[in-house]
Amino acid sequence: MNVNWVGNRCILCLETKPLSKEHIIPASIGGVLTSKFVCGECNSHLGSEVEARIRSDPAIRLATSHLREAIPSLALKLQERQPFIVRGGTGKEPAFVKNGEVRIRTRRANDGSLIQPSDDARITIAKILEKCGSSAVDIQDALFKLDHSEPNSRIEIHPALDAIRWVPNGAEPDLSNSESANPLVPLKIAFEFLALHLGRAIYEDVHHYEGIRAALRDGEVLAKSFKIERLQAVAYKPFHGLCFEGNSPHTTIQIRLFGKLAFRVHFLRIATKRPRYIYTHDLGTGRELWED
């Protein structure tokens, strides 16, 4: 869904420049609600400085894992190139996702043996045996022995080479070195959703909005400009949602990501009498609703 914008200035830097399409909820986690209200420079800044790590955030990765059957296409997209741990008969191995497939990372074990994905291992075995002077028939015989060997058992596939056909039996996200998303992501989402409610009024009362803009532009968090409250729903569900909750006494926006991850952003210096809107995006069907 694209919401037509009524102004000609960027809502972030306030300069009159060509405006570009901005995803209110980041496209990298499936967001599709857009509006052309930020300039290209600010759009690039938000993508590289504010939203950059959100796909790798541990909470987002766990949500993706829980919902992979409900949102298979999006789950595959979010898992691409992400680190995993694969379990097998001989222990655990680091892995990553490539083209939707979980692949073990190539590494040298403590005993000097080489651990590789099966297709890479076959190429390596062929090269080793070729260097040893083995014939093409001997190489094919060694690969046949490997392919038909007992899983997770060491066997001699050639007088010069032993191998183990390691068969995984499960995979899970590796969150050990995951970086959390920029804590300003909820502020960015909420400010842009608020702009859709206010229209041109987002350019007015600059002083009230300056603390928000300074945080998003420069990472400078000013006291008494905003507060981000982290919440959590009971269960993961395949939807993103945004809600303008009104004033109590200041304006608040609630954000729901994957149903369970939730934030309430308090704009401490702002109050508006605009209508209360709710936006939801069903990640399974793609259906969007904008209602009051």
JSON list of C-alpha atoms in Angstrom, two decimals, residues 17-181:
[
{"chain": "A", "resi": 17, "resn": "LYS", "atom": "CA", "xyz": [14.40, 17.94, -2.58]},
{"chain": "A", "resi": 18, "resn": "PRO", "atom": "CA", "xyz": [13.13, 15.15, -4.85]},
{"chain": "A", "resi": 19, "resn": "LEU", "atom": "CA", "xyz": [11.31, 12.72, -2.58]},
{"chain": "A", "resi": 20, "resn": "SER", "atom": "CA", "xyz": [11.78, 8.95, -2.72]},
{"chain": "A", "resi": 21, "resn": "LYS", "atom": "CA", "xyz": [9.62, 6.00, -1.68]},
{"chain": "A", "resi": 22, "resn": "GLU", "atom": "CA", "xyz": [10.17, 5.03, 1.94]},
{"chain": "A", "resi": 23, "resn": "HIS", "atom": "CA", "xyz": [8.99, 1.82, 3.64]},
{"chain": "A", "resi": 24, "resn": "ILE", "atom": "CA", "xyz": [7.47, 2.70, 7.04]},
{"chain": "A", "resi": 25, "resn": "ILE", "atom": "CA", "xyz": [8.07, -0.86, 8.33]},
{"chain": "A", "resi": 26, "resn": "PRO", "atom": "CA", "xyz": [11.42, -1.89, 6.79]},
{"chain": "A", "resi": 27, "resn": "ALA", "atom": "CA", "xyz": [11.13, -3.85, 3.55]},
{"chain": "A", "resi": 28, "resn": "SER", "atom": "CA", "xyz": [13.91, -6.14, 4.83]},
{"chain": "A", "resi": 29, "resn": "ILE", "atom": "CA", "xyz": [11.41, -7.69, 7.30]},
{"chain": "A", "resi": 30, "resn": "GLY", "atom": "CA", "xyz": [8.47, -7.74, 4.92]},
{"chain": "A", "resi": 31, "resn": "GLY", "atom": "CA", "xyz": [7.09, -4.20, 5.25]},
{"chain": "A", "resi": 32, "resn": "VAL", "atom": "CA", "xyz": [5.06, -2.95, 2.27]},
{"chain": "A", "resi": 33, "resn": "LEU", "atom": "CA", "xyz": [3.43, 0.27, 3.55]},
{"chain": "A", "resi": 34, "resn": "THR", "atom": "CA", "xyz": [5.13, 3.16, 1.72]},
{"chain": "A", "resi": 35, "resn": "SER", "atom": "CA", "xyz": [4.99, 6.88, 1.08]},
{"chain": "A", "resi": 36, "resn": "LYS", "atom": "CA", "xyz": [7.20, 9.34, -0.82]},
{"chain": "A", "resi": 37, "resn": "PHE", "atom": "CA", "xyz": [8.06, 11.75, 1.99]},
{"chain": "A", "resi": 38, "resn": "VAL", "atom": "CA", "xyz": [11.83, 11.50, 2.54]},
{"chain": "A", "resi": 39, "resn": "CYS", "atom": "CA", "xyz": [14.59, 12.65, 0.21]},
{"chain": "A", "resi": 40, "resn": "GLY", "atom": "CA", "xyz": [17.02, 10.18, -1.32]},
{"chain": "A", "resi": 41, "resn": "GLU", "atom": "CA", "xyz": [19.84, 11.14, 1.05]},
{"chain": "A", "resi": 42, "resn": "CYS", "atom": "CA", "xyz": [17.72, 10.66, 4.18]},
{"chain": "A", "resi": 43, "resn": "ASN", "atom": "CA", "xyz": [16.27, 7.44, 2.77]},
{"chain": "A", "resi": 44, "resn": "SER", "atom": "CA", "xyz": [19.79, 6.09, 2.27]},
{"chain": "A", "resi": 45, "resn": "HIS", "atom": "CA", "xyz": [20.80, 7.19, 5.78]},
{"chain": "A", "resi": 46, "resn": "LEU", "atom": "CA", "xyz": [17.82, 5.46, 7.38]},
{"chain": "A", "resi": 47, "resn": "GLY", "atom": "CA", "xyz": [18.60, 2.27, 5.47]},
{"chain": "A", "resi": 48, "resn": "SER", "atom": "CA", "xyz": [22.31, 2.18, 6.26]},
{"chain": "A", "resi": 49, "resn": "GLU", "atom": "CA", "xyz": [22.37, 3.62, 9.78]},
{"chain": "A", "resi": 50, "resn": "VAL", "atom": "CA", "xyz": [18.99, 2.89, 11.40]},
{"chain": "A", "resi": 51, "resn": "GLU", "atom": "CA", "xyz": [17.54, -0.22, 9.72]},
{"chain": "A", "resi": 52, "resn": "ALA", "atom": "CA", "xyz": [20.74, -2.00, 8.66]},
{"chain": "A", "resi": 53, "resn": "ARG", "atom": "CA", "xyz": [20.89, -4.72, 11.35]},
{"chain": "A", "resi": 54, "resn": "ILE", "atom": "CA", "xyz": [17.20, -5.41, 11.84]},
{"chain": "A", "resi": 55, "resn": "ARG", "atom": "CA", "xyz": [17.14, -8.61, 9.73]},
{"chain": "A", "resi": 56, "resn": "SER", "atom": "CA", "xyz": [19.87, -10.12, 11.93]},
{"chain": "A", "resi": 57, "resn": "ASP", "atom": "CA", "xyz": [18.37, -9.03, 15.25]},
{"chain": "A", "resi": 58, "resn": "PRO", "atom": "CA", "xyz": [17.96, -12.12, 17.51]},
{"chain": "A", "resi": 59, "resn": "ALA", "atom": "CA", "xyz": [14.30, -11.33, 18.23]},
{"chain": "A", "resi": 60, "resn": "ILE", "atom": "CA", "xyz": [13.52, -11.01, 14.52]},
{"chain": "A", "resi": 61, "resn": "ARG", "atom": "CA", "xyz": [15.37, -14.25, 13.73]},
{"chain": "A", "resi": 62, "resn": "LEU", "atom": "CA", "xyz": [13.45, -16.14, 16.42]},
{"chain": "A", "resi": 63, "resn": "ALA", "atom": "CA", "xyz": [10.17, -14.74, 15.11]},
{"chain": "A", "resi": 64, "resn": "THR", "atom": "CA", "xyz": [11.09, -15.87, 11.60]},
{"chain": "A", "resi": 65, "resn": "SER", "atom": "CA", "xyz": [11.94, -19.34, 12.89]},
{"chain": "A", "resi": 66, "resn": "HIS", "atom": "CA", "xyz": [8.62, -19.68, 14.74]},
{"chain": "A", "resi": 67, "resn": "LEU", "atom": "CA", "xyz": [6.59, -18.52, 11.72]},
{"chain": "A", "resi": 68, "resn": "ARG", "atom": "CA", "xyz": [8.49, -20.25, 8.91]},
{"chain": "A", "resi": 69, "resn": "GLU", "atom": "CA", "xyz": [5.53, -22.51, 8.05]},
{"chain": "A", "resi": 70, "resn": "ALA", "atom": "CA", "xyz": [3.04, -19.63, 8.04]},
{"chain": "A", "resi": 71, "resn": "ILE", "atom": "CA", "xyz": [5.23, -17.29, 5.96]},
{"chain": "A", "resi": 72, "resn": "PRO", "atom": "CA", "xyz": [7.55, -19.62, 4.00]},
{"chain": "A", "resi": 73, "resn": "SER", "atom": "CA", "xyz": [8.59, -17.16, 1.26]},
{"chain": "A", "resi": 74, "resn": "LEU", "atom": "CA", "xyz": [9.38, -14.33, 3.68]},
{"chain": "A", "resi": 75, "resn": "ALA", "atom": "CA", "xyz": [11.11, -16.75, 6.06]},
{"chain": "A", "resi": 76, "resn": "LEU", "atom": "CA", "xyz": [13.42, -17.93, 3.26]},
{"chain": "A", "resi": 77, "resn": "LYS", "atom": "CA", "xyz": [14.23, -14.32, 2.38]},
{"chain": "A", "resi": 78, "resn": "LEU", "atom": "CA", "xyz": [14.98, -13.38, 6.00]},
{"chain": "A", "resi": 79, "resn": "GLN", "atom": "CA", "xyz": [17.11, -16.48, 6.60]},
{"chain": "A", "resi": 80, "resn": "GLU", "atom": "CA", "xyz": [19.32, -16.00, 3.53]},
{"chain": "A", "resi": 81, "resn": "ARG", "atom": "CA", "xyz": [23.02, -15.75, 4.52]},
{"chain": "A", "resi": 82, "resn": "GLN", "atom": "CA", "xyz": [22.12, -15.93, 8.20]},
{"chain": "A", "resi": 83, "resn": "PRO", "atom": "CA", "xyz": [24.19, -18.17, 10.54]},
{"chain": "A", "resi": 84, "resn": "PHE", "atom": "CA", "xyz": [22.77, -21.48, 11.78]},
{"chain": "A", "resi": 85, "resn": "ILE", "atom": "CA", "xyz": [23.90, -24.41, 13.90]},
{"chain": "A", "resi": 86, "resn": "VAL", "atom": "CA", "xyz": [23.36, -27.83, 12.35]},
{"chain": "A", "resi": 87, "resn": "ARG", "atom": "CA", "xyz": [23.09, -30.93, 14.58]},
{"chain": "A", "resi": 88, "resn": "GLY", "atom": "CA", "xyz": [24.26, -34.34, 13.40]},
{"chain": "A", "resi": 89, "resn": "GLY", "atom": "CA", "xyz": [25.51, -37.72, 14.51]},
{"chain": "A", "resi": 90, "resn": "THR", "atom": "CA", "xyz": [28.97, -36.37, 15.35]},
{"chain": "A", "resi": 91, "resn": "GLY", "atom": "CA", "xyz": [27.94, -33.14, 17.09]},
{"chain": "A", "resi": 92, "resn": "LYS", "atom": "CA", "xyz": [27.21, -29.61, 15.92]},
{"chain": "A", "resi": 93, "resn": "GLU", "atom": "CA", "xyz": [28.60, -27.62, 13.02]},
{"chain": "A", "resi": 94, "resn": "PRO", "atom": "CA", "xyz": [28.34, -23.93, 12.06]},
{"chain": "A", "resi": 95, "resn": "ALA", "atom": "CA", "xyz": [26.28, -23.36, 8.93]},
{"chain": "A", "resi": 96, "resn": "PHE", "atom": "CA", "xyz": [24.56, -20.66, 6.90]},
{"chain": "A", "resi": 97, "resn": "VAL", "atom": "CA", "xyz": [21.67, -20.41, 4.44]},
{"chain": "A", "resi": 98, "resn": "LYS", "atom": "CA", "xyz": [22.41, -20.06, 0.73]},
{"chain": "A", "resi": 99, "resn": "ASN", "atom": "CA", "xyz": [19.61, -20.02, -1.84]},
{"chain": "A", "resi": 100, "resn": "GLY", "atom": "CA", "xyz": [17.23, -21.41, 0.77]},
{"chain": "A", "resi": 101, "resn": "GLU", "atom": "CA", "xyz": [19.50, -24.33, 1.69]},
{"chain": "A", "resi": 102, "resn": "VAL", "atom": "CA", "xyz": [21.30, -24.73, 5.03]},
{"chain": "A", "resi": 103, "resn": "ARG", "atom": "CA", "xyz": [24.97, -25.36, 4.22]},
{"chain": "A", "resi": 104, "resn": "ILE", "atom": "CA", "xyz": [27.74, -26.37, 6.62]},
{"chain": "A", "resi": 105, "resn": "ARG", "atom": "CA", "xyz": [30.63, -23.92, 6.68]},
{"chain": "A", "resi": 106, "resn": "THR", "atom": "CA", "xyz": [33.93, -25.24, 5.37]},
{"chain": "A", "resi": 107, "resn": "ARG", "atom": "CA", "xyz": [36.47, -25.52, 8.17]},
{"chain": "A", "resi": 108, "resn": "ARG", "atom": "CA", "xyz": [39.55, -27.44, 9.29]},
{"chain": "A", "resi": 109, "resn": "ALA", "atom": "CA", "xyz": [38.90, -29.57, 12.42]},
{"chain": "A", "resi": 110, "resn": "ASN", "atom": "CA", "xyz": [41.38, -29.86, 15.31]},
{"chain": "A", "resi": 111, "resn": "ASP", "atom": "CA", "xyz": [42.60, -33.25, 14.01]},
{"chain": "A", "resi": 112, "resn": "GLY", "atom": "CA", "xyz": [43.40, -31.71, 10.64]},
{"chain": "A", "resi": 113, "resn": "SER", "atom": "CA", "xyz": [40.44, -33.20, 8.76]},
{"chain": "A", "resi": 114, "resn": "LEU", "atom": "CA", "xyz": [38.47, -31.00, 6.38]},
{"chain": "A", "resi": 115, "resn": "ILE", "atom": "CA", "xyz": [34.73, -30.46, 6.93]},
{"chain": "A", "resi": 116, "resn": "GLN", "atom": "CA", "xyz": [32.73, -29.34, 3.89]},
{"chain": "A", "resi": 117, "resn": "PRO", "atom": "CA", "xyz": [29.22, -29.43, 2.39]},
{"chain": "A", "resi": 118, "resn": "SER", "atom": "CA", "xyz": [28.68, -32.67, 0.42]},
{"chain": "A", "resi": 119, "resn": "ASP", "atom": "CA", "xyz": [28.93, -31.17, -3.07]},
{"chain": "A", "resi": 120, "resn": "ASP", "atom": "CA", "xyz": [32.12, -29.27, -2.20]},
{"chain": "A", "resi": 121, "resn": "ALA", "atom": "CA", "xyz": [33.53, -32.37, -0.48]},
{"chain": "A", "resi": 122, "resn": "ARG", "atom": "CA", "xyz": [33.07, -34.48, -3.63]},
{"chain": "A", "resi": 123, "resn": "ILE", "atom": "CA", "xyz": [35.07, -31.93, -5.64]},
{"chain": "A", "resi": 124, "resn": "THR", "atom": "CA", "xyz": [37.81, -31.83, -3.00]},
{"chain": "A", "resi": 125, "resn": "ILE", "atom": "CA", "xyz": [38.03, -35.64, -2.84]},
{"chain": "A", "resi": 126, "resn": "ALA", "atom": "CA", "xyz": [38.34, -35.85, -6.62]},
{"chain": "A", "resi": 127, "resn": "LYS", "atom": "CA", "xyz": [41.14, -33.26, -6.65]},
{"chain": "A", "resi": 128, "resn": "ILE", "atom": "CA", "xyz": [43.06, -34.99, -3.81]},
{"chain": "A", "resi": 129, "resn": "LEU", "atom": "CA", "xyz": [42.88, -38.38, -5.49]},
{"chain": "A", "resi": 130, "resn": "GLU", "atom": "CA", "xyz": [43.78, -36.93, -8.87]},
{"chain": "A", "resi": 131, "resn": "LYS", "atom": "CA", "xyz": [46.94, -35.40, -7.34]},
{"chain": "A", "resi": 132, "resn": "CYS", "atom": "CA", "xyz": [47.74, -38.84, -5.87]},
{"chain": "A", "resi": 133, "resn": "GLY", "atom": "CA", "xyz": [47.70, -40.26, -9.39]},
{"chain": "A", "resi": 134, "resn": "SER", "atom": "CA", "xyz": [44.38, -42.07, -9.10]},
{"chain": "A", "resi": 135, "resn": "SER", "atom": "CA", "xyz": [42.54, -42.94, -12.30]},
{"chain": "A", "resi": 136, "resn": "ALA", "atom": "CA", "xyz": [39.08, -41.61, -13.16]},
{"chain": "A", "resi": 137, "resn": "VAL", "atom": "CA", "xyz": [37.66, -45.06, -12.37]},
{"chain": "A", "resi": 138, "resn": "ASP", "atom": "CA", "xyz": [39.32, -45.08, -8.92]},
{"chain": "A", "resi": 139, "resn": "ILE", "atom": "CA", "xyz": [37.96, -41.61, -8.19]},
{"chain": "A", "resi": 140, "resn": "GLN", "atom": "CA", "xyz": [34.41, -42.61, -9.16]},
{"chain": "A", "resi": 141, "resn": "ASP", "atom": "CA", "xyz": [34.73, -45.76, -7.05]},
{"chain": "A", "resi": 142, "resn": "ALA", "atom": "CA", "xyz": [35.80, -43.69, -4.02]},
{"chain": "A", "resi": 143, "resn": "LEU", "atom": "CA", "xyz": [32.85, -41.31, -4.47]},
{"chain": "A", "resi": 144, "resn": "PHE", "atom": "CA", "xyz": [30.48, -44.26, -4.83]},
{"chain": "A", "resi": 145, "resn": "LYS", "atom": "CA", "xyz": [31.74, -45.69, -1.53]},
{"chain": "A", "resi": 146, "resn": "LEU", "atom": "CA", "xyz": [31.21, -42.31, 0.13]},
{"chain": "A", "resi": 147, "resn": "ASP", "atom": "CA", "xyz": [27.67, -41.91, -1.22]},
{"chain": "A", "resi": 148, "resn": "HIS", "atom": "CA", "xyz": [26.66, -45.39, -0.03]},
{"chain": "A", "resi": 149, "resn": "SER", "atom": "CA", "xyz": [28.49, -45.42, 3.30]},
{"chain": "A", "resi": 150, "resn": "GLU", "atom": "CA", "xyz": [26.85, -45.70, 6.72]},
{"chain": "A", "resi": 151, "resn": "PRO", "atom": "CA", "xyz": [25.93, -42.17, 7.90]},
{"chain": "A", "resi": 152, "resn": "ASN", "atom": "CA", "xyz": [28.26, -40.59, 10.45]},
{"chain": "A", "resi": 153, "resn": "SER", "atom": "CA", "xyz": [30.78, -43.48, 10.30]},
{"chain": "A", "resi": 154, "resn": "ARG", "atom": "CA", "xyz": [34.42, -43.19, 9.22]},
{"chain": "A", "resi": 155, "resn": "ILE", "atom": "CA", "xyz": [35.29, -45.40, 6.28]},
{"chain": "A", "resi": 156, "resn": "GLU", "atom": "CA", "xyz": [38.24, -45.84, 3.94]},
{"chain": "A", "resi": 157, "resn": "ILE", "atom": "CA", "xyz": [37.08, -44.71, 0.49]},
{"chain": "A", "resi": 158, "resn": "HIS", "atom": "CA", "xyz": [40.62, -45.03, -0.93]},
{"chain": "A", "resi": 159, "resn": "PRO", "atom": "CA", "xyz": [43.94, -46.28, 0.48]},
{"chain": "A", "resi": 160, "resn": "ALA", "atom": "CA", "xyz": [44.98, -42.63, 0.65]},
{"chain": "A", "resi": 161, "resn": "LEU", "atom": "CA", "xyz": [41.78, -41.21, 2.12]},
{"chain": "A", "resi": 162, "resn": "ASP", "atom": "CA", "xyz": [39.20, -41.74, 4.88]},
{"chain": "A", "resi": 163, "resn": "ALA", "atom": "CA", "xyz": [35.88, -39.91, 4.97]},
{"chain": "A", "resi": 164, "resn": "ILE", "atom": "CA", "xyz": [32.67, -39.53, 7.01]},
{"chain": "A", "resi": 165, "resn": "ARG", "atom": "CA", "xyz": [29.30, -38.93, 5.37]},
{"chain": "A", "resi": 166, "resn": "TRP", "atom": "CA", "xyz": [27.92, -36.58, 8.00]},
{"chain": "A", "resi": 167, "resn": "VAL", "atom": "CA", "xyz": [24.11, -36.48, 7.95]},
{"chain": "A", "resi": 168, "resn": "PRO", "atom": "CA", "xyz": [22.42, -33.57, 9.79]},
{"chain": "A", "resi": 169, "resn": "ASN", "atom": "CA", "xyz": [19.21, -34.14, 11.73]},
{"chain": "A", "resi": 170, "resn": "GLY", "atom": "CA", "xyz": [18.23, -30.60, 12.63]},
{"chain": "A", "resi": 171, "resn": "ALA", "atom": "CA", "xyz": [19.14, -26.92, 12.38]},
{"chain": "A", "resi": 172, "resn": "GLU", "atom": "CA", "xyz": [18.55, -23.87, 14.56]},
{"chain": "A", "resi": 173, "resn": "PRO", "atom": "CA", "xyz": [19.44, -20.17, 14.29]},
{"chain": "A", "resi": 174, "resn": "ASP", "atom": "CA", "xyz": [22.89, -19.34, 15.63]},
{"chain": "A", "resi": 175, "resn": "LEU", "atom": "CA", "xyz": [22.33, -16.24, 17.76]},
{"chain": "A", "resi": 176, "resn": "SER", "atom": "CA", "xyz": [25.71, -16.29, 19.52]},
{"chain": "A", "resi": 177, "resn": "ASN", "atom": "CA", "xyz": [27.18, -13.39, 17.55]},
{"chain": "A", "resi": 178, "resn": "SER", "atom": "CA", "xyz": [23.99, -11.68, 16.36]},
{"chain": "A", "resi": 179, "resn": "GLU", "atom": "CA", "xyz": [23.85, -7.91, 16.66]},
{"chain": "A", "resi": 180, "resn": "SER", "atom": "CA", "xyz": [20.70, -6.30, 17.99]},
{"chain": "A", "resi": 181, "resn": "ALA", "atom": "CA", "xyz": [18.92, -3.84, 15.73]}
]
